[in-house]
Tab-separated table of C-alpha atoms in Angstrom:
chain	number	residue	atom	x	y	z
A	1	MET	CA	-65.319	-103.469	-4.607
A	2	ALA	CA	-67.080	-103.191	-8.156
A	3	LEU	CA	-65.201	-102.735	-11.253
A	4	GLU	CA	-66.129	-99.762	-13.264
A	5	GLY	CA	-66.031	-99.833	-17.214
A	6	LEU	CA	-63.092	-98.095	-19.071
A	7	ASN	CA	-65.564	-95.216	-20.271
A	8	ALA	CA	-66.573	-94.559	-16.586
A	9	VAL	CA	-62.938	-94.213	-15.554
A	10	LEU	CA	-61.996	-91.866	-18.461
A	11	ALA	CA	-65.053	-89.731	-17.884
A	12	GLN	CA	-63.857	-89.581	-14.367
A	13	LEU	CA	-60.400	-88.615	-15.342
A	14	LYS	CA	-61.724	-85.764	-17.768
A	15	ARG	CA	-63.856	-84.392	-15.124
A	16	THR	CA	-61.168	-84.147	-12.782
A	17	ARG	CA	-58.613	-82.807	-15.377
A	18	TRP	CA	-61.231	-80.107	-16.384
A	19	GLN	CA	-61.662	-79.206	-12.677
A	20	ASP	CA	-58.007	-78.830	-12.303
A	21	GLN	CA	-57.635	-76.859	-15.451
A	22	GLN	CA	-60.337	-74.482	-14.227
A	23	SER	CA	-58.600	-74.258	-11.013
A	24	PHE	CA	-55.372	-73.432	-12.387
A	25	GLU	CA	-56.738	-70.781	-14.558
A	26	LYS	CA	-58.264	-69.192	-11.629
A	27	PHE	CA	-54.871	-69.488	-9.865
A	28	VAL	CA	-53.325	-67.658	-12.860
A	29	SER	CA	-55.790	-64.943	-12.520
A	30	LEU	CA	-54.769	-64.532	-8.818
A	31	TRP	CA	-50.957	-64.618	-9.682
A	32	PRO	CA	-50.678	-60.712	-10.251
A	33	ASP	CA	-52.269	-59.864	-6.882
A	34	LEU	CA	-49.946	-62.175	-5.021
A	35	VAL	CA	-46.715	-61.088	-6.671
A	36	GLY	CA	-47.283	-57.610	-7.878
A	37	PRO	CA	-47.716	-56.368	-11.530
A	38	GLU	CA	-43.974	-55.853	-12.274
A	39	VAL	CA	-43.105	-59.390	-11.254
A	40	ALA	CA	-46.381	-60.782	-12.980
A	41	ALA	CA	-45.175	-59.120	-16.253
A	42	GLN	CA	-41.959	-61.186	-16.109
A	43	THR	CA	-43.343	-64.528	-14.888
A	44	ARG	CA	-46.087	-66.811	-15.752
A	45	PRO	CA	-47.069	-69.918	-13.746
A	46	THR	CA	-47.210	-72.922	-15.912
A	47	LYS	CA	-48.539	-75.659	-13.944
A	48	ILE	CA	-49.097	-77.301	-10.494
A	49	THR	CA	-47.497	-80.631	-10.447
A	50	THR	CA	-48.840	-83.747	-8.598
A	51	GLN	CA	-46.408	-83.512	-5.936
A	52	ASP	CA	-48.073	-79.831	-5.027
A	53	VAL	CA	-45.291	-78.039	-6.585
A	54	LEU	CA	-45.903	-74.826	-8.566
A	55	GLN	CA	-43.951	-74.392	-11.633
A	56	VAL	CA	-43.369	-70.620	-12.876
A	57	ALA	CA	-41.561	-69.626	-16.216
A	58	THR	CA	-39.727	-66.485	-16.065
A	59	ALA	CA	-38.457	-63.965	-18.634
A	60	SER	CA	-34.835	-64.587	-17.792
A	61	GLY	CA	-32.411	-66.788	-15.740
A	62	VAL	CA	-31.888	-63.501	-13.657
A	63	TRP	CA	-35.507	-63.324	-12.707
A	64	ALA	CA	-35.552	-66.919	-11.951
A	65	GLN	CA	-32.631	-66.644	-9.596
A	66	ASN	CA	-33.807	-63.629	-7.711
A	67	LEU	CA	-37.287	-65.093	-7.395
A	68	ALA	CA	-35.713	-68.363	-6.084
A	69	PHE	CA	-34.524	-66.225	-3.370
A	70	GLU	CA	-38.108	-65.013	-2.581
A	71	ARG	CA	-39.819	-68.309	-2.965
A	72	ILE	CA	-40.578	-68.715	0.823
A	73	ARG	CA	-42.376	-65.498	1.007
A	74	ILE	CA	-44.196	-66.064	-2.241
A	75	LEU	CA	-45.239	-69.582	-1.218
A	76	LYS	CA	-46.562	-68.035	2.135
A	77	LYS	CA	-48.744	-65.718	0.272
A	78	VAL	CA	-49.971	-68.295	-2.336
A	79	ASN	CA	-50.751	-70.861	0.532
A	80	ALA	CA	-52.653	-67.918	2.470
A	81	VAL	CA	-55.236	-67.867	-0.441
A	82	TRP	CA	-55.241	-71.026	-2.104
A	83	PRO	CA	-57.204	-73.902	-0.672
A	84	LYS	CA	-54.674	-76.637	-1.567
A	85	PRO	CA	-51.423	-75.654	0.048
A	86	LEU	CA	-48.456	-76.020	-1.946
A	87	LYS	CA	-45.003	-77.426	-0.980
A	88	ASP	CA	-42.858	-75.378	-3.311
A	89	ILE	CA	-42.260	-73.413	-6.076
A	90	HIS	CA	-39.624	-73.810	-8.976
A	91	PHE	CA	-38.783	-70.938	-11.347
A	92	SER	CA	-37.317	-71.419	-14.739
A	93	ALA	CA	-36.640	-69.384	-17.752
A	94	GLN	CA	-36.499	-72.451	-20.079
A	95	GLN	CA	-40.381	-72.785	-20.135
A	96	TRP	CA	-40.800	-68.947	-20.890
A	97	HIS	CA	-41.184	-69.204	-24.771
A	98	ARG	CA	-42.687	-72.886	-24.844
A	99	SER	CA	-45.611	-71.624	-22.454
A	100	ALA	CA	-46.564	-68.470	-24.085
A	101	PRO	CA	-50.062	-67.709	-23.320
A	102	LYS	CA	-52.949	-68.112	-25.920
A	103	ARG	CA	-54.175	-64.740	-25.120
A	104	SER	CA	-52.789	-62.037	-22.962
A	105	PRO	CA	-53.686	-61.890	-19.394
A	106	LYS	CA	-55.429	-59.130	-18.012
A	107	TYR	CA	-52.483	-57.718	-16.048
A	108	ILE	CA	-50.497	-57.122	-19.237
A	109	GLU	CA	-51.510	-54.057	-20.765
A	110	THR	CA	-50.884	-54.130	-24.681
A	111	ASP	CA	-51.017	-51.062	-26.848
A	112	LEU	CA	-52.185	-52.136	-30.217
A	113	THR	CA	-52.429	-48.700	-31.853
A	114	PRO	CA	-50.260	-48.465	-34.791
A	115	GLN	CA	-47.191	-46.315	-34.497
A	116	PRO	CA	-45.479	-44.304	-37.257
A	117	ARG	CA	-42.730	-45.774	-38.874
A	118	ALA	CA	-39.263	-44.355	-39.279
A	119	LYS	CA	-37.853	-44.204	-42.700
A	120	SER	CA	-35.995	-47.413	-43.549
A	121	THR	CA	-34.223	-46.062	-46.481
A	122	PRO	CA	-32.088	-42.809	-46.569
A	123	GLU	CA	-32.919	-40.054	-48.780
A	124	ILE	CA	-31.581	-40.641	-52.375
A	125	ARG	CA	-30.087	-37.745	-53.871
A	126	PRO	CA	-29.011	-37.536	-57.535
A	127	LYS	CA	-25.384	-38.186	-58.427
A	128	PRO	CA	-23.235	-34.936	-58.189
A	129	GLU	CA	-22.497	-33.734	-61.682
A	130	THR	CA	-18.884	-32.623	-60.849
A	131	SER	CA	-16.046	-33.591	-58.618
A	132	GLN	CA	-16.223	-30.525	-56.653
A	133	GLU	CA	-19.929	-30.982	-55.832
A	134	ALA	CA	-18.935	-34.522	-54.639
A	135	PHE	CA	-16.100	-33.348	-52.662
A	136	LEU	CA	-18.354	-30.673	-50.981
A	137	ARG	CA	-20.870	-33.402	-50.130
A	138	TRP	CA	-18.530	-35.791	-48.515
A	139	SER	CA	-16.871	-33.036	-46.388
A	140	ASN	CA	-20.273	-31.841	-45.160
A	141	ALA	CA	-21.322	-35.433	-44.301
A	142	VAL	CA	-17.944	-35.779	-42.545
A	143	GLN	CA	-18.219	-32.685	-40.579
A	144	ARG	CA	-22.083	-33.527	-39.535
A	145	GLN	CA	-20.778	-36.926	-38.286
A	146	ALA	CA	-17.797	-35.408	-36.541
A	147	SER	CA	-19.986	-32.880	-34.781
A	148	ARG	CA	-22.146	-35.255	-32.916
A	149	ASN	CA	-21.293	-35.540	-29.470
A	150	ARG	CA	-18.299	-33.152	-29.884
A	151	LEU	CA	-17.282	-29.650	-29.384
A	152	ARG	CA	-14.412	-27.843	-30.999
A	153	CYS	CA	-11.158	-27.509	-29.057
A	154	PRO	CA	-10.566	-23.942	-27.623
A	155	ILE	CA	-6.898	-24.248	-28.654
A	156	CYS	CA	-6.698	-25.836	-32.268
A	157	GLU	CA	-10.557	-25.675	-33.173
A	158	CYS	CA	-10.564	-29.402	-34.058
A	159	TRP	CA	-13.636	-31.604	-33.251
A	160	THR	CA	-12.995	-33.002	-29.710
A	161	PRO	CA	-14.960	-35.907	-27.962
A	162	LEU	CA	-16.763	-34.359	-24.778
A	163	GLU	CA	-14.677	-36.631	-22.537
A	164	GLU	CA	-11.366	-35.251	-23.636
A	165	LEU	CA	-12.666	-31.609	-23.109
A	166	LYS	CA	-13.916	-32.293	-19.503
A	167	ARG	CA	-10.652	-33.984	-18.601
A	168	TRP	CA	-8.167	-31.711	-20.247
A	169	ASN	CA	-10.169	-28.766	-21.553
A	170	ARG	CA	-8.402	-29.301	-24.751
A	171	CYS	CA	-7.893	-32.146	-27.316
A	172	ALA	CA	-5.835	-35.058	-26.856
A	173	LEU	CA	-3.521	-33.449	-29.610
A	174	CYS	CA	-3.101	-30.251	-27.827
A	175	THR	CA	-2.508	-32.066	-24.414
A	176	ALA	CA	0.256	-33.968	-25.926
A	177	ARG	CA	1.932	-30.852	-27.533
A	178	LEU	CA	1.537	-29.036	-24.278
A	179	ASP	CA	3.200	-32.146	-22.436
A	180	VAL	CA	6.048	-32.223	-24.886
A	181	ALA	CA	6.743	-28.538	-24.313
A	182	ILE	CA	6.871	-28.868	-20.792
A	183	ASP	CA	9.355	-31.883	-21.140
A	184	GLU	CA	11.733	-30.047	-23.495
A	185	ARG	CA	11.653	-26.870	-20.894
A	186	SER	CA	12.428	-29.231	-17.985
A	187	LEU	CA	15.492	-30.738	-19.715
A	188	PRO	CA	18.933	-29.317	-18.743
A	189	GLN	CA	20.273	-26.731	-21.278
A	190	LYS	CA	23.442	-27.612	-22.980
A	191	ILE	CA	25.892	-25.071	-22.287
A	192	ASN	CA	28.171	-24.336	-25.048
A	193	GLN	CA	31.836	-24.231	-24.044
A	194	PRO	CA	34.294	-22.867	-26.423
């Protein structure tokens, strides 16, 4: 057995590592076909260990847990197309941000068209000149805010949440008034005796 120089050993290691990297990139390109586009958008293979275990980063712990239940099925699909059979798959949300791809894979569609921005500051109106005008602005603002997701009570005309109207067909105050009126009628009448 002949001893090789350090440069020869390093060259061999570089060649092997380069081939492994190229092989892994091919595997990453196959990943969407193996798991589907929905799962591929939430996962990213990070590496294949020396023990032939595929490590996959997931967008959340929920994805990691759900895919752990599907690991045997996914492993069978991977081993059906991959030349070197894998022994297991480990899913982890911990590596998701650390292993962000340098460029977006082809299966993740990105829309880079600029979107119109919403106004970040509210419209600034001049200060009201009189207290009457200030009060009118304030009361209009309160009414606008009150009318969102609300309707008027058919009995007292107050703004009422939709849930109350669906439940009682009137506001909570009118319902309480009606309950009090019913309770008062059900009480025994005092009989005045001379």
